[in-house]
Amino acid sequence: MKHPSEEHDLIRWIDGEMNEAERTAFEERLKQDPALAKEAEQMRALSASLRTHLPAEMRVPHADYFNTQIGVRITQMALDEARAKQSGSSWISALQWLRQPWFALAGAAALALLGFFLLGPNASGAAESMILSSYTPNTHVQARTYHDDAAEATVLMLDGLDPVPSEKKVSGIHVLRSEVEPELASTTMYDKQGAAVLMISRDALGNPMISPRG
Amino acid sequence: MPASASTDPGEVSDLDLVKRSQAGDTRAFDVLVTRYRGRIYAMTYHLIQNETEAWDLAQEAFIKAWRALPTFKHDAGFYTWLYRIAHNVSYDWLRKKKIQGDGEFDDERTEHRVAVGAEAAPKGDLAPDTALRNAELGQRIQEAIAKLSPEHRQVIILREVEGLAYEEIAALIPCSLGTVMSRLFYARKKLQEQLHDVYETSL
């Protein structure tokens, strides 16, 4: 066993943490002590291997799902807090509005559409996409689709929905799907400030999940 | 401390994204998550040595960061701040696992009895990276890291992967400089012991 100061000198030399005078003195000691010199070189080689084989950045498995789940949790937290703090306020009425059947329907329809895109045999070519069927639980709402050549996208139209109340600002919708795991997708609706109002995704079992819940 | 990722010209800066995130813009935060998830995941993976747990903990770190954003003062880089959060999340998890594991990691108790390695191993002429293919050596190193105690694994990751100075490691853990140096020494001795065939034959 070495004295702690010897241990510290050894690793400070390996890590380049010595000043010039200390380094010169330590290297003199190495010349006089072959066993210490051998240990120092082995430890230095180990250190170099560690730096080579332990990457500072790694590919995150299911990276898109990683982001989506963070978004879902953040949205849920924000709305839970708002609900707790502002009982009876506009947030609550916004939630009530979001819970309208048509809104959930829009989310489910969006998911169904995404699912088709991704599971279709020729998903890579938008022009080859084809909607085989659609289903709307609310019979007052009709779903229809068409292919927009300019946008190179299939557009889903939902007719018969209630108009969005003017005071409820959903100013943007972002649909994200995983390139690695095609079944993973999420739809987030934002207000003017960029805050997420509602997120539609899937849980671990693949069932549609709407945040905020209930 | 760990530096932030280099940004391309024209790319939105961390500062702008953080300010927007602090104002509630989740899209801006999503960009930050995308920018740093690979580095945060690498750190949690190296510390935890389990893909699923590392994934969950990396996600937990970003959630905690989001919740703590109102307290972020811009006096440190965002990544440095995020890294501290991720480190603390992971290290807390490791310590709980250590307690629950009832001595699964035991090299803390034996660090002053570390053998110097296989002194009698025959010498050879091959360098480590030619004695074993890189992938094989990488696997051996990962296995050796996994056998270290949380404390030893922690200093190795902070020093060898993140390149932190001793003072920075001491501030992050937190502990004394002497403790950092002792842990680094014994962590390396443990690794050397496990990988002695590689390094004995290389020198």
JSON list of C-alpha atoms in Angstrom, two decimals, chain A residues 41-146:
[
{"chain": "A", "resi": 41, "resn": "GLU", "atom": "CA", "xyz": [2.67, 3.72, -17.45]},
{"chain": "A", "resi": 42, "resn": "GLN", "atom": "CA", "xyz": [0.06, 1.01, -17.04]},
{"chain": "A", "resi": 43, "resn": "MET", "atom": "CA", "xyz": [-2.31, 3.40, -15.33]},
{"chain": "A", "resi": 44, "resn": "ARG", "atom": "CA", "xyz": [-1.73, 5.99, -18.01]},
{"chain": "A", "resi": 45, "resn": "ALA", "atom": "CA", "xyz": [-2.50, 3.42, -20.72]},
{"chain": "A", "resi": 46, "resn": "LEU", "atom": "CA", "xyz": [-5.67, 2.44, -18.88]},
{"chain": "A", "resi": 47, "resn": "SER", "atom": "CA", "xyz": [-6.71, 6.07, -18.66]},
{"chain": "A", "resi": 48, "resn": "ALA", "atom": "CA", "xyz": [-6.21, 6.54, -22.39]},
{"chain": "A", "resi": 49, "resn": "SER", "atom": "CA", "xyz": [-8.31, 3.45, -23.13]},
{"chain": "A", "resi": 50, "resn": "LEU", "atom": "CA", "xyz": [-11.12, 4.69, -20.91]},
{"chain": "A", "resi": 51, "resn": "ARG", "atom": "CA", "xyz": [-11.27, 7.97, -22.77]},
{"chain": "A", "resi": 52, "resn": "THR", "atom": "CA", "xyz": [-11.36, 6.11, -26.07]},
{"chain": "A", "resi": 53, "resn": "HIS", "atom": "CA", "xyz": [-14.00, 3.56, -25.16]},
{"chain": "A", "resi": 54, "resn": "LEU", "atom": "CA", "xyz": [-16.40, 5.56, -23.01]},
{"chain": "A", "resi": 55, "resn": "PRO", "atom": "CA", "xyz": [-18.16, 7.94, -25.40]},
{"chain": "A", "resi": 56, "resn": "ALA", "atom": "CA", "xyz": [-19.34, 11.28, -24.06]},
{"chain": "A", "resi": 57, "resn": "GLU", "atom": "CA", "xyz": [-22.38, 11.11, -26.32]},
{"chain": "A", "resi": 58, "resn": "MET", "atom": "CA", "xyz": [-24.51, 8.10, -27.20]},
{"chain": "A", "resi": 59, "resn": "ARG", "atom": "CA", "xyz": [-27.47, 7.40, -29.43]},
{"chain": "A", "resi": 60, "resn": "VAL", "atom": "CA", "xyz": [-30.62, 7.46, -27.30]},
{"chain": "A", "resi": 61, "resn": "PRO", "atom": "CA", "xyz": [-32.82, 4.42, -27.95]},
{"chain": "A", "resi": 62, "resn": "HIS", "atom": "CA", "xyz": [-36.23, 5.45, -29.29]},
{"chain": "A", "resi": 63, "resn": "ALA", "atom": "CA", "xyz": [-35.12, 9.06, -29.26]},
{"chain": "A", "resi": 64, "resn": "ASP", "atom": "CA", "xyz": [-38.36, 10.47, -30.63]},
{"chain": "A", "resi": 65, "resn": "TYR", "atom": "CA", "xyz": [-40.38, 8.65, -28.01]},
{"chain": "A", "resi": 66, "resn": "PHE", "atom": "CA", "xyz": [-37.95, 9.99, -25.41]},
{"chain": "A", "resi": 67, "resn": "ASN", "atom": "CA", "xyz": [-38.87, 13.56, -26.38]},
{"chain": "A", "resi": 68, "resn": "THR", "atom": "CA", "xyz": [-42.56, 12.79, -26.72]},
{"chain": "A", "resi": 69, "resn": "GLN", "atom": "CA", "xyz": [-42.82, 11.35, -23.24]},
{"chain": "A", "resi": 70, "resn": "ILE", "atom": "CA", "xyz": [-41.11, 14.39, -21.78]},
{"chain": "A", "resi": 71, "resn": "GLY", "atom": "CA", "xyz": [-43.62, 16.58, -23.60]},
{"chain": "A", "resi": 72, "resn": "VAL", "atom": "CA", "xyz": [-46.53, 14.54, -22.31]},
{"chain": "A", "resi": 73, "resn": "ARG", "atom": "CA", "xyz": [-45.33, 14.80, -18.73]},
{"chain": "A", "resi": 74, "resn": "ILE", "atom": "CA", "xyz": [-44.61, 18.51, -18.96]},
{"chain": "A", "resi": 75, "resn": "THR", "atom": "CA", "xyz": [-48.02, 19.18, -20.42]},
{"chain": "A", "resi": 76, "resn": "GLN", "atom": "CA", "xyz": [-49.69, 17.10, -17.76]},
{"chain": "A", "resi": 77, "resn": "MET", "atom": "CA", "xyz": [-47.77, 18.88, -14.99]},
{"chain": "A", "resi": 78, "resn": "ALA", "atom": "CA", "xyz": [-48.57, 22.32, -16.31]},
{"chain": "A", "resi": 79, "resn": "LEU", "atom": "CA", "xyz": [-52.24, 21.64, -16.63]},
{"chain": "A", "resi": 80, "resn": "ASP", "atom": "CA", "xyz": [-52.46, 19.89, -13.28]},
{"chain": "A", "resi": 81, "resn": "GLU", "atom": "CA", "xyz": [-50.87, 22.92, -11.65]},
{"chain": "A", "resi": 82, "resn": "ALA", "atom": "CA", "xyz": [-53.11, 25.32, -13.50]},
{"chain": "A", "resi": 83, "resn": "ARG", "atom": "CA", "xyz": [-56.15, 23.32, -12.52]},
{"chain": "A", "resi": 84, "resn": "ALA", "atom": "CA", "xyz": [-55.09, 23.35, -8.88]},
{"chain": "A", "resi": 85, "resn": "LYS", "atom": "CA", "xyz": [-54.27, 27.06, -8.80]},
{"chain": "A", "resi": 86, "resn": "GLN", "atom": "CA", "xyz": [-57.00, 28.53, -10.90]},
{"chain": "A", "resi": 87, "resn": "SER", "atom": "CA", "xyz": [-60.11, 26.64, -10.00]},
{"chain": "A", "resi": 88, "resn": "GLY", "atom": "CA", "xyz": [-62.99, 28.04, -12.01]},
{"chain": "A", "resi": 89, "resn": "SER", "atom": "CA", "xyz": [-60.69, 30.13, -14.14]},
{"chain": "A", "resi": 90, "resn": "SER", "atom": "CA", "xyz": [-60.23, 30.19, -17.86]},
{"chain": "A", "resi": 91, "resn": "TRP", "atom": "CA", "xyz": [-57.86, 27.23, -17.66]},
{"chain": "A", "resi": 92, "resn": "ILE", "atom": "CA", "xyz": [-60.60, 25.08, -16.27]},
{"chain": "A", "resi": 93, "resn": "SER", "atom": "CA", "xyz": [-63.05, 26.19, -18.89]},
{"chain": "A", "resi": 94, "resn": "ALA", "atom": "CA", "xyz": [-60.35, 25.52, -21.46]},
{"chain": "A", "resi": 95, "resn": "LEU", "atom": "CA", "xyz": [-60.01, 22.02, -20.12]},
{"chain": "A", "resi": 96, "resn": "GLN", "atom": "CA", "xyz": [-63.74, 21.56, -20.28]},
{"chain": "A", "resi": 97, "resn": "TRP", "atom": "CA", "xyz": [-63.67, 22.74, -23.84]},
{"chain": "A", "resi": 98, "resn": "LEU", "atom": "CA", "xyz": [-60.84, 20.35, -24.62]},
{"chain": "A", "resi": 99, "resn": "ARG", "atom": "CA", "xyz": [-62.84, 17.52, -23.17]},
{"chain": "A", "resi": 100, "resn": "GLN", "atom": "CA", "xyz": [-65.63, 18.06, -25.67]},
{"chain": "A", "resi": 101, "resn": "PRO", "atom": "CA", "xyz": [-66.24, 14.88, -27.64]},
{"chain": "A", "resi": 102, "resn": "TRP", "atom": "CA", "xyz": [-65.19, 16.42, -30.91]},
{"chain": "A", "resi": 103, "resn": "PHE", "atom": "CA", "xyz": [-61.83, 17.37, -29.53]},
{"chain": "A", "resi": 104, "resn": "ALA", "atom": "CA", "xyz": [-61.06, 13.86, -28.38]},
{"chain": "A", "resi": 105, "resn": "LEU", "atom": "CA", "xyz": [-62.39, 12.67, -31.69]},
{"chain": "A", "resi": 106, "resn": "ALA", "atom": "CA", "xyz": [-60.02, 14.94, -33.56]},
{"chain": "A", "resi": 107, "resn": "GLY", "atom": "CA", "xyz": [-57.17, 13.47, -31.59]},
{"chain": "A", "resi": 108, "resn": "ALA", "atom": "CA", "xyz": [-58.26, 9.91, -32.20]},
{"chain": "A", "resi": 109, "resn": "ALA", "atom": "CA", "xyz": [-58.76, 10.59, -35.87]},
{"chain": "A", "resi": 110, "resn": "ALA", "atom": "CA", "xyz": [-55.33, 12.15, -36.13]},
{"chain": "A", "resi": 111, "resn": "LEU", "atom": "CA", "xyz": [-53.81, 9.12, -34.51]},
{"chain": "A", "resi": 112, "resn": "ALA", "atom": "CA", "xyz": [-55.70, 6.78, -36.79]},
{"chain": "A", "resi": 113, "resn": "LEU", "atom": "CA", "xyz": [-54.47, 8.68, -39.78]},
{"chain": "A", "resi": 114, "resn": "LEU", "atom": "CA", "xyz": [-50.90, 8.59, -38.57]},
{"chain": "A", "resi": 115, "resn": "GLY", "atom": "CA", "xyz": [-51.19, 4.91, -37.87]},
{"chain": "A", "resi": 116, "resn": "PHE", "atom": "CA", "xyz": [-52.25, 4.29, -41.41]},
{"chain": "A", "resi": 117, "resn": "PHE", "atom": "CA", "xyz": [-49.41, 6.32, -42.85]},
{"chain": "A", "resi": 118, "resn": "LEU", "atom": "CA", "xyz": [-46.84, 4.46, -40.90]},
{"chain": "A", "resi": 119, "resn": "LEU", "atom": "CA", "xyz": [-48.22, 0.98, -41.14]},
{"chain": "A", "resi": 120, "resn": "GLY", "atom": "CA", "xyz": [-49.03, 1.15, -44.82]},
{"chain": "A", "resi": 121, "resn": "PRO", "atom": "CA", "xyz": [-46.90, -0.99, -47.14]},
{"chain": "A", "resi": 122, "resn": "ASN", "atom": "CA", "xyz": [-45.65, 1.98, -49.14]},
{"chain": "A", "resi": 123, "resn": "ALA", "atom": "CA", "xyz": [-45.33, 4.54, -46.40]},
{"chain": "A", "resi": 124, "resn": "SER", "atom": "CA", "xyz": [-42.31, 6.14, -47.99]},
{"chain": "A", "resi": 125, "resn": "GLY", "atom": "CA", "xyz": [-44.26, 7.55, -50.89]},
{"chain": "A", "resi": 126, "resn": "ALA", "atom": "CA", "xyz": [-46.92, 10.05, -49.94]},
{"chain": "A", "resi": 127, "resn": "ALA", "atom": "CA", "xyz": [-48.45, 9.81, -53.38]},
{"chain": "A", "resi": 128, "resn": "GLU", "atom": "CA", "xyz": [-49.07, 6.15, -52.81]},
{"chain": "A", "resi": 129, "resn": "SER", "atom": "CA", "xyz": [-50.86, 6.66, -49.49]},
{"chain": "A", "resi": 130, "resn": "MET", "atom": "CA", "xyz": [-54.44, 5.60, -49.45]},
{"chain": "A", "resi": 131, "resn": "ILE", "atom": "CA", "xyz": [-57.05, 5.81, -46.69]},
{"chain": "A", "resi": 132, "resn": "LEU", "atom": "CA", "xyz": [-58.97, 2.54, -46.70]},
{"chain": "A", "resi": 133, "resn": "SER", "atom": "CA", "xyz": [-61.58, 3.50, -44.15]},
{"chain": "A", "resi": 134, "resn": "SER", "atom": "CA", "xyz": [-62.40, 6.00, -41.46]},
{"chain": "A", "resi": 135, "resn": "TYR", "atom": "CA", "xyz": [-64.56, 5.88, -38.37]},
{"chain": "A", "resi": 136, "resn": "THR", "atom": "CA", "xyz": [-66.04, 8.68, -36.30]},
{"chain": "A", "resi": 137, "resn": "PRO", "atom": "CA", "xyz": [-67.78, 7.73, -33.04]},
{"chain": "A", "resi": 138, "resn": "ASN", "atom": "CA", "xyz": [-69.81, 10.93, -33.24]},
{"chain": "A", "resi": 139, "resn": "THR", "atom": "CA", "xyz": [-72.22, 10.45, -36.13]},
{"chain": "A", "resi": 140, "resn": "HIS", "atom": "CA", "xyz": [-72.57, 14.20, -36.56]},
{"chain": "A", "resi": 141, "resn": "VAL", "atom": "CA", "xyz": [-68.96, 14.40, -37.61]},
{"chain": "A", "resi": 142, "resn": "GLN", "atom": "CA", "xyz": [-67.82, 13.23, -41.01]},
{"chain": "A", "resi": 143, "resn": "ALA", "atom": "CA", "xyz": [-64.24, 12.44, -41.84]},
{"chain": "A", "resi": 144, "resn": "ARG", "atom": "CA", "xyz": [-62.91, 12.74, -45.35]},
{"chain": "A", "resi": 145, "resn": "THR", "atom": "CA", "xyz": [-59.43, 12.72, -46.76]},
{"chain": "A", "resi": 146, "resn": "TYR", "atom": "CA", "xyz": [-57.69, 13.82, -49.91]}
]
